[in-house]
XYZ file of N, CA and C in Angstrom:
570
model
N -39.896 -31.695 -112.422
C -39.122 -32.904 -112.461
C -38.650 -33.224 -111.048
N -38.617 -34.544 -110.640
C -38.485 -34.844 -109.497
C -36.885 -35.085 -109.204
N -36.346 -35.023 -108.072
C -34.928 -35.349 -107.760
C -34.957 -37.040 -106.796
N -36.260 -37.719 -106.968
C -36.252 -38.569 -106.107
C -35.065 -39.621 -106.880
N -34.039 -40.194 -105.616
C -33.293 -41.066 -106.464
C -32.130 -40.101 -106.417
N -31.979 -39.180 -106.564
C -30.597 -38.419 -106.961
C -29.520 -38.942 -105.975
N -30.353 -38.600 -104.863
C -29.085 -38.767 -103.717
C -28.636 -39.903 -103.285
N -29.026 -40.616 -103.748
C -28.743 -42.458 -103.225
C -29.741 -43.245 -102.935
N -30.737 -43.142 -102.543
C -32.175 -43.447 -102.028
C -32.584 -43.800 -103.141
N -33.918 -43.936 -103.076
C -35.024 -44.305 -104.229
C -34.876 -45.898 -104.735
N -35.752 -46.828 -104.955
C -35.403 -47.587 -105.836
C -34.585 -48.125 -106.814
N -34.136 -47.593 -107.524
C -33.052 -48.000 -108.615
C -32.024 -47.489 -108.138
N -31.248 -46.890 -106.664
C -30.286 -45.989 -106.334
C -29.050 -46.817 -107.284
N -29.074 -48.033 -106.565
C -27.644 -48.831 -107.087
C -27.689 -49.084 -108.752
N -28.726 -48.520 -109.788
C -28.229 -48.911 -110.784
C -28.277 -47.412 -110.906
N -29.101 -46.461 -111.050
C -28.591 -45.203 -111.354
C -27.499 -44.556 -110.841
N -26.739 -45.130 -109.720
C -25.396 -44.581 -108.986
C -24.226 -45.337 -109.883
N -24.718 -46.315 -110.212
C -23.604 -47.275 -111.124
C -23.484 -48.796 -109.737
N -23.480 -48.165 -108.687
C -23.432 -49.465 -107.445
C -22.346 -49.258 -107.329
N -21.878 -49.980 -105.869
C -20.351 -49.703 -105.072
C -20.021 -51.060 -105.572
N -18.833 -51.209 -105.169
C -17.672 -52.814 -105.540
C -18.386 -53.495 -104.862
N -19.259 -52.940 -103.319
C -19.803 -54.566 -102.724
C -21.161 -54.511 -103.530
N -21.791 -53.949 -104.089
C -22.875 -54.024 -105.278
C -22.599 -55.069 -106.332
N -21.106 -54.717 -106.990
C -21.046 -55.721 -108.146
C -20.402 -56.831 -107.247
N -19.679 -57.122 -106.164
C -19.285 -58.091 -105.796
C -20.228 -59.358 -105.190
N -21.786 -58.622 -105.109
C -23.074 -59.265 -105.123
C -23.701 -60.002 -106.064
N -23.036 -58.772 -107.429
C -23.745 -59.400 -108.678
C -24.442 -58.068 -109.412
N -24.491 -57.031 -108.469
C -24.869 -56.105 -109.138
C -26.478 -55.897 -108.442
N -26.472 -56.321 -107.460
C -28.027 -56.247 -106.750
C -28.036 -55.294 -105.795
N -28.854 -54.651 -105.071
C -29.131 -53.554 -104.348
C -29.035 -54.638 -103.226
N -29.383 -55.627 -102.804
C -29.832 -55.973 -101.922
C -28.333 -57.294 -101.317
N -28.102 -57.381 -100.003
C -27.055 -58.615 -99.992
C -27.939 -59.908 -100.283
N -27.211 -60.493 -100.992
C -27.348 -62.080 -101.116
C -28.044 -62.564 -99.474
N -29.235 -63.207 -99.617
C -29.364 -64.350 -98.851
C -28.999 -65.596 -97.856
N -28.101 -66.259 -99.116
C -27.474 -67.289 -99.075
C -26.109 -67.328 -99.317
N -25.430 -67.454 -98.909
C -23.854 -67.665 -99.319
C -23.257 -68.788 -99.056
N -22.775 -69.288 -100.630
C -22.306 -70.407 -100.688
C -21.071 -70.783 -99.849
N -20.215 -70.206 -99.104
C -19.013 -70.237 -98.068
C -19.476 -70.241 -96.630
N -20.580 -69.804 -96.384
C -20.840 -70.094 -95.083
C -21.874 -71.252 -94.371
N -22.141 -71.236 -95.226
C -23.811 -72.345 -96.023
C -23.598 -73.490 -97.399
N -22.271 -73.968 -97.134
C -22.179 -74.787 -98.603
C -23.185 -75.762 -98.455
N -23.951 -76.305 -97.180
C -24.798 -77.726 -97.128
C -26.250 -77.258 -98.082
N -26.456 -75.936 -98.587
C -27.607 -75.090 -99.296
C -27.148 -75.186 -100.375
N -25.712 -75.302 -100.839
C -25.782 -75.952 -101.989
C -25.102 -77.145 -102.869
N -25.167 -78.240 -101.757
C -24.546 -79.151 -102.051
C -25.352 -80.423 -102.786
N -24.804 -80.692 -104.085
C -25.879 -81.406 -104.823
C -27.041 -80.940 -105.663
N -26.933 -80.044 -105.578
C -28.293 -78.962 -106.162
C -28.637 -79.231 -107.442
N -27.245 -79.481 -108.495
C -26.909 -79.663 -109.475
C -27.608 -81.229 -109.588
N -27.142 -81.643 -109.309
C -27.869 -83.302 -109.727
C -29.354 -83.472 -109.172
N -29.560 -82.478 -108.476
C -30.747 -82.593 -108.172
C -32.067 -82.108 -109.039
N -31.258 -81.007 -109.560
C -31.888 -80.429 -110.700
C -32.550 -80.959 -112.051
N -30.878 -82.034 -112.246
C -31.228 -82.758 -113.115
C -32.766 -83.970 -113.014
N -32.262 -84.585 -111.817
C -33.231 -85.469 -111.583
C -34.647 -84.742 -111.398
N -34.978 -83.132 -110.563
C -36.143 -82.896 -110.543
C -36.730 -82.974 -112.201
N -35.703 -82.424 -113.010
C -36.244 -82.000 -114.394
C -37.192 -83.130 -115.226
N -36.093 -84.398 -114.866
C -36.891 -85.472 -115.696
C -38.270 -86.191 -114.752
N -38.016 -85.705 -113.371
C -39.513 -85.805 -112.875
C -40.530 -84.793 -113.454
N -40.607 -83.814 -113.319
C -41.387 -83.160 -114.011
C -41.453 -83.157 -115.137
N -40.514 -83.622 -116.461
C -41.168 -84.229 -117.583
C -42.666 -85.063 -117.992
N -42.038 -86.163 -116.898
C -43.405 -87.105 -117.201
C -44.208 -86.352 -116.308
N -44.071 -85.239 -115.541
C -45.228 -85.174 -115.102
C -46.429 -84.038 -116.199
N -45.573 -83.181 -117.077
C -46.107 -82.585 -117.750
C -46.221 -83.310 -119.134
N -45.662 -84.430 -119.427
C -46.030 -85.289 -120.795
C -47.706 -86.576 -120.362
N -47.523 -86.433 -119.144
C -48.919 -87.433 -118.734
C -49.655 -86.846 -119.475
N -50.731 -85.677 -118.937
C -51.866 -84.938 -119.465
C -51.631 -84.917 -121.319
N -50.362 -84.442 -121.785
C -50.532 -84.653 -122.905
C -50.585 -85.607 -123.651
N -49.951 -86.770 -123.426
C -49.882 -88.356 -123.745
C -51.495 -88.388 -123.524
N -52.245 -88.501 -122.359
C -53.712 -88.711 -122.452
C -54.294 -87.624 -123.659
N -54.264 -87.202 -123.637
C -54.797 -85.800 -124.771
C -55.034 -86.088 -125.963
N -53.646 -86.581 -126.442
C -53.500 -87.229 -127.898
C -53.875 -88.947 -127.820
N -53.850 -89.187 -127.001
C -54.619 -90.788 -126.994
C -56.630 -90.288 -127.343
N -56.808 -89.773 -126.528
C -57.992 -88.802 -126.521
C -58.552 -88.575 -128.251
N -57.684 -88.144 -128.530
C -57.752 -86.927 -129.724
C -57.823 -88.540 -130.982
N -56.924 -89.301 -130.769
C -56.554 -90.403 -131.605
C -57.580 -91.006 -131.467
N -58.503 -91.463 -130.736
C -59.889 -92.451 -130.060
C -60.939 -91.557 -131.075
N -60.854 -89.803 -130.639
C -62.251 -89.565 -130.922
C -62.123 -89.618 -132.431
N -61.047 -89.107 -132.816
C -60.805 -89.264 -134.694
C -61.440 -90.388 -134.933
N -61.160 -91.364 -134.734
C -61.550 -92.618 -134.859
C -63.453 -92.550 -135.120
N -63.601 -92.207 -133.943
C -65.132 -92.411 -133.487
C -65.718 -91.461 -134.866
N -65.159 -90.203 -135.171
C -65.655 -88.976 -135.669
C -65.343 -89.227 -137.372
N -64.897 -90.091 -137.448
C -64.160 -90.755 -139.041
C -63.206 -89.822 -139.368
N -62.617 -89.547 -138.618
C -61.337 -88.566 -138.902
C -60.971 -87.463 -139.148
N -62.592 -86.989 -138.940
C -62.594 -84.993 -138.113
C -62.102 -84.792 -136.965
N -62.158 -85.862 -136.021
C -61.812 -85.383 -134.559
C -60.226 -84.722 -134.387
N -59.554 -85.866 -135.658
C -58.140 -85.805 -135.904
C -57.284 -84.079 -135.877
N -58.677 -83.296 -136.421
C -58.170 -81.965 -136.475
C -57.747 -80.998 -135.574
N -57.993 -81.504 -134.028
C -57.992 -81.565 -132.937
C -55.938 -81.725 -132.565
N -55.410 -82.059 -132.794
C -54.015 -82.232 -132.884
C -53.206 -81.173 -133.293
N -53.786 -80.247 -133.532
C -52.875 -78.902 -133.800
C -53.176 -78.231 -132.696
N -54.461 -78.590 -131.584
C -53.830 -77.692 -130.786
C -53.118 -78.482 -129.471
N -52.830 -79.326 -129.757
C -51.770 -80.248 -128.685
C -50.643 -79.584 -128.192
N -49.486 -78.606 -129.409
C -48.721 -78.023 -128.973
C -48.803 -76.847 -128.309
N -49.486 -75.692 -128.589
C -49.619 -74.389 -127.935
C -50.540 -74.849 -126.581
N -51.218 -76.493 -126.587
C -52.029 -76.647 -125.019
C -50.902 -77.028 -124.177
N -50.000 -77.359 -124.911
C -48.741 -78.129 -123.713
C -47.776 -77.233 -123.669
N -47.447 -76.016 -124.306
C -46.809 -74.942 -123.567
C -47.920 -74.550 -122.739
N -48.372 -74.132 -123.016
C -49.728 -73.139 -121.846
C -50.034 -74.328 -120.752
N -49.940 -75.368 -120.672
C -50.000 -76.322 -119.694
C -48.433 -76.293 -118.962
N -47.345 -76.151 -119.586
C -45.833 -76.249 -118.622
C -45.889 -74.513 -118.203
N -46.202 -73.791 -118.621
C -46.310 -72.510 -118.046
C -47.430 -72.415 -116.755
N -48.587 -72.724 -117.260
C -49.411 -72.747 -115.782
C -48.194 -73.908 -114.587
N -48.300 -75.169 -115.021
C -47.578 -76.114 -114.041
C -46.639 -75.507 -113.094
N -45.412 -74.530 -114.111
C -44.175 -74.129 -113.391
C -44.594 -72.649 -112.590
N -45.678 -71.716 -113.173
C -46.013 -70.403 -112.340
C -46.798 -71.167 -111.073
N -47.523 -72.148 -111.244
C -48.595 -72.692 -109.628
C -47.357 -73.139 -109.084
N -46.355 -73.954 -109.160
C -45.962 -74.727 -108.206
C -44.782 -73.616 -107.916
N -43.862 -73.186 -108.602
C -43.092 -72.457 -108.383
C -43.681 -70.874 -107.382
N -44.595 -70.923 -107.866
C -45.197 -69.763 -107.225
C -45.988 -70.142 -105.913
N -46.044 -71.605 -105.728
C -47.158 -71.842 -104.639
C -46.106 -71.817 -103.409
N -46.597 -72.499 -102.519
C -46.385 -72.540 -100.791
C -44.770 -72.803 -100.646
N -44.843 -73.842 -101.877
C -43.218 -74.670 -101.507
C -42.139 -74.120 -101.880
N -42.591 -73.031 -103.248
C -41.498 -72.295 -104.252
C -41.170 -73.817 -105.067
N -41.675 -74.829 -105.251
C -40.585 -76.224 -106.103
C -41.950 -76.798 -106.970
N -41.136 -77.135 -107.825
C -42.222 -78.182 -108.464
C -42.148 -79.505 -107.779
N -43.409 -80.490 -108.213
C -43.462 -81.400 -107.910
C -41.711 -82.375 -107.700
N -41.428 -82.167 -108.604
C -39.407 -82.760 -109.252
C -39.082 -82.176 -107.859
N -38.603 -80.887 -107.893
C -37.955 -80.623 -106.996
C -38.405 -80.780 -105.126
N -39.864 -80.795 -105.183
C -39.851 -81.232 -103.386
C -39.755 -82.600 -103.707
N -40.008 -83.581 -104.733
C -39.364 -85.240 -104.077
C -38.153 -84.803 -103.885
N -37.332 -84.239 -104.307
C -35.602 -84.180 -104.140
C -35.141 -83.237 -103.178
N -36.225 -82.688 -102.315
C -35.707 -81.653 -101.436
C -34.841 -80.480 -101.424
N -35.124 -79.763 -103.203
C -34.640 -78.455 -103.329
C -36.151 -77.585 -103.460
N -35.848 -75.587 -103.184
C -36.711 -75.160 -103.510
C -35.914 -73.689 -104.582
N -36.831 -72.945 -104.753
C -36.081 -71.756 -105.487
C -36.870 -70.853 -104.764
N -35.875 -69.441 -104.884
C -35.880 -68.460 -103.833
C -35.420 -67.186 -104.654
N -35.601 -66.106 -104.019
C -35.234 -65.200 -104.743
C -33.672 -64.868 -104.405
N -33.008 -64.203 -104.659
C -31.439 -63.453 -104.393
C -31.289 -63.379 -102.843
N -32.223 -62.754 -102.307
C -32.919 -62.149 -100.862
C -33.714 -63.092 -100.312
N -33.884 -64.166 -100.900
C -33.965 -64.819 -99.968
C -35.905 -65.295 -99.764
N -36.457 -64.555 -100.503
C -38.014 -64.605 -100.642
C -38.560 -65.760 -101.627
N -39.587 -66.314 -101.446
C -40.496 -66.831 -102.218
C -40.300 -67.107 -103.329
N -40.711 -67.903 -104.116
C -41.224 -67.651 -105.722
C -42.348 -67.301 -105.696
N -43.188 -66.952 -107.004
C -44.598 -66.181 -107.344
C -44.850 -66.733 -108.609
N -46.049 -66.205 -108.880
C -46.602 -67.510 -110.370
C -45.712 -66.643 -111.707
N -45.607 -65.155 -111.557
C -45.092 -64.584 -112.925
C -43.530 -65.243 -112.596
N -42.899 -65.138 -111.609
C -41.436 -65.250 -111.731
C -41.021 -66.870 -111.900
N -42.293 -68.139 -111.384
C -42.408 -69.397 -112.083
C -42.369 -69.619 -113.280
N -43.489 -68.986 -114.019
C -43.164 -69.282 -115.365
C -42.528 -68.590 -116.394
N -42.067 -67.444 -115.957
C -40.589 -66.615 -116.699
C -39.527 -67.265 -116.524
N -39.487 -68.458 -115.124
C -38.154 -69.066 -115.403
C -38.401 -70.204 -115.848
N -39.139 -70.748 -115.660
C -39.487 -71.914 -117.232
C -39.351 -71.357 -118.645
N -39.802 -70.369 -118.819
C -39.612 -69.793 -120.231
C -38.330 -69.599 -120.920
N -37.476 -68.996 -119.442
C -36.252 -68.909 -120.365
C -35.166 -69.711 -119.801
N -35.931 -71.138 -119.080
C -34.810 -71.996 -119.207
C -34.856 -72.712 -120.789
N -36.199 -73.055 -121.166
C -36.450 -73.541 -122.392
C -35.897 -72.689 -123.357
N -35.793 -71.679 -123.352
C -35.231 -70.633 -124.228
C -33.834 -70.333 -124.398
N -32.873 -70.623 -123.095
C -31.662 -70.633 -122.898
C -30.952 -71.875 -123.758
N -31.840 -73.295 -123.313
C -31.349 -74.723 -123.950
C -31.812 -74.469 -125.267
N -32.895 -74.346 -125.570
C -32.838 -74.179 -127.237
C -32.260 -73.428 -128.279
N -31.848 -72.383 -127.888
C -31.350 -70.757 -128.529
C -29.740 -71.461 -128.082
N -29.091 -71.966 -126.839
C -27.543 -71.682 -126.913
C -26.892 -72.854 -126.842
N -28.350 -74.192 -126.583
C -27.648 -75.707 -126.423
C -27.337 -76.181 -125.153
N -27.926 -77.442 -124.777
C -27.753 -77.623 -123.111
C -26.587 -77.613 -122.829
N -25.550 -76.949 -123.558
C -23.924 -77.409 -122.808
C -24.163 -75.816 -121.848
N -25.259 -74.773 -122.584
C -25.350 -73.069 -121.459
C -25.683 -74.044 -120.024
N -26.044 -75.291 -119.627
C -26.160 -75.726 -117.775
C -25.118 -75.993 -117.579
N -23.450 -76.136 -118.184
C -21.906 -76.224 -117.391
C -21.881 -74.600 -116.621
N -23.036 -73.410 -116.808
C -22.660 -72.527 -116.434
C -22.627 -72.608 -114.554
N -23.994 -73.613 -114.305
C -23.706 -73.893 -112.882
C -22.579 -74.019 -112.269
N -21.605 -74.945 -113.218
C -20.701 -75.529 -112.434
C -18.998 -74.922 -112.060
N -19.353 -73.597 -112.244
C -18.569 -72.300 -112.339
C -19.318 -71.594 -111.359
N -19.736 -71.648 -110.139
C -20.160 -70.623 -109.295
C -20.338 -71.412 -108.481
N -20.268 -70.655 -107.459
C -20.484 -70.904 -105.785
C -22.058 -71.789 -105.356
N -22.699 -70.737 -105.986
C -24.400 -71.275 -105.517
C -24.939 -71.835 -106.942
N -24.088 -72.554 -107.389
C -24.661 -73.274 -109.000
C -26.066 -72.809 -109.530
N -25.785 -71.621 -109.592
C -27.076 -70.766 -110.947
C -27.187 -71.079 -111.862
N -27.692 -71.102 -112.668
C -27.895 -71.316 -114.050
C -27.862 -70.269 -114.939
N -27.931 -70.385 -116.492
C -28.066 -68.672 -116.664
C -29.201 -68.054 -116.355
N -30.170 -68.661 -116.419
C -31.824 -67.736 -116.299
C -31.994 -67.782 -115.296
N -31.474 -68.373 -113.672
C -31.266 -68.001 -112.591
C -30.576 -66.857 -112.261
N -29.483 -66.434 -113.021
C -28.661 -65.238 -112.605
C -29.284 -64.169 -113.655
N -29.972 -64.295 -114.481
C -31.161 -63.275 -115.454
C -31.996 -62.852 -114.442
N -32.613 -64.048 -113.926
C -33.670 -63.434 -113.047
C -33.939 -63.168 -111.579
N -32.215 -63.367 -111.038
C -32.027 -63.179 -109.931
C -32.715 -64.309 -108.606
N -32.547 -65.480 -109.223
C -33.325 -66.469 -108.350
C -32.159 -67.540 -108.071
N -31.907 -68.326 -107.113
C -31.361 -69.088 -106.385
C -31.975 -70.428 -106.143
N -31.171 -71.911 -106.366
C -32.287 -72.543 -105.929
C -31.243 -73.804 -104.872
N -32.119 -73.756 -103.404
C -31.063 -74.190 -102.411
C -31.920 -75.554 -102.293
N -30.894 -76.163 -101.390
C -31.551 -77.556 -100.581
C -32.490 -77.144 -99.591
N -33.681 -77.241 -99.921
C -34.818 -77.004 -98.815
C -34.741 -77.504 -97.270
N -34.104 -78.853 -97.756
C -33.939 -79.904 -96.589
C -32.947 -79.483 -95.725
N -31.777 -78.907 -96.282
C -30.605 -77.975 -94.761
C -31.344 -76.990 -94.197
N -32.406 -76.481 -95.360
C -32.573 -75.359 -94.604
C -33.495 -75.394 -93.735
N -34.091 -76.439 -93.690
C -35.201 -76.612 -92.487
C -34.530 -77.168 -91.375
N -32.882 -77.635 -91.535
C -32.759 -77.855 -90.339
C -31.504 -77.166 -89.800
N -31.560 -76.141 -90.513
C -30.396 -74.944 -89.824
C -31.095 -74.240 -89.044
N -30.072 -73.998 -87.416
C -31.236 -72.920 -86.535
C -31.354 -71.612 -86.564
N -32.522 -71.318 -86.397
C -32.855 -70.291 -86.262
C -32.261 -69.002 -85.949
N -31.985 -68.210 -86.740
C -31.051 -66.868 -86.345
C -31.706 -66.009 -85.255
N -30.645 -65.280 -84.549
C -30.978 -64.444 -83.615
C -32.377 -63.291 -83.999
């Protein structure tokens, strides 16, 4: 049996140690915060409405393809005398598996944002300050949809109780999401 980890070291040190006060005063992360909303409030100013507005951009952007789909599906029924029609059951499990690819590519691509969020000049980031990636894109699509349906959109007033307006499946999954636009024009650290 190995002792790796015992002494403080290893990977999980801060949850198998229990973590120091500046551990939970982080949040309970091994790592310091990134971003801090007191020294850096212009990273998160507005974030919140921005959110909103990216969201209903990316609505229509993920109801297009399906709106064509079922126009599609409605035409060929037609053509097919109303076999094609049978075609409509898989509309729903194609348009989750379509908002899951959407939110793991874009969230996971170059920008970390969906389409919504670079018109509005926010991106999402990790705790530390890194990237998004395609699994940690569409795990947080999953359980934002999962958060609003299971506890009711009043669980997004949770933003408005914190410093860096998280959400809950932001502070689940340890992701942050700042104004892209300060941050491209804050200088460069030593």
């Amino acid at each position: 049996m190995s002792d790796y980890g015992s002494n403080g070291s290893g990977p999980n040190a801060g949850w198998r140690s229990g973590g120091s006060r500046a551990d939970e005063a982080r949040g309970g992360y091994d790592q310091p915060a990134a971003f801090d909303p007191w020294r850096n409030p212009e990273l998160f100013q507005g974030v919140l409405t921005k959110r909103v507005f990216a969201f209903l951009i990316d609505v229509v952007v993920l109801s297009v393809p399906v709106i064509l789909a079922c126009v599609f599906i409605a035409v060929f029924g037609v053509v097919t005398l109303g076999l094609g029609w049978t075609l409509f059951w898989i509309v729903s499990p194609a348009s989750v598996i379509w908002a899951l690819v959407y939110y793991g590519a874009s969230l996971g691509g170059p920008h970390s944002a969906t389409l919504g969020m670079r018109a509005l000049g926010i991106e999402l980031v990790t705790w530390t300050g890194e990237p998004g990636y395609f699994v940690l894109g569409a795990v947080h699509a999953f359980l934002f949809w999962l958060s609003v349906s299971a506890l009711s959109p009043l669980v997004l007033l949770v933003g408005l109780f914190n410093g860096r307006r998280r959400l809950l499946h932001d502070i689940v999954l340890g992701t942050v999401i700042i104004n892209s636009t300060a941050l491209a024009a804050e200088p460069a650290r030593p």
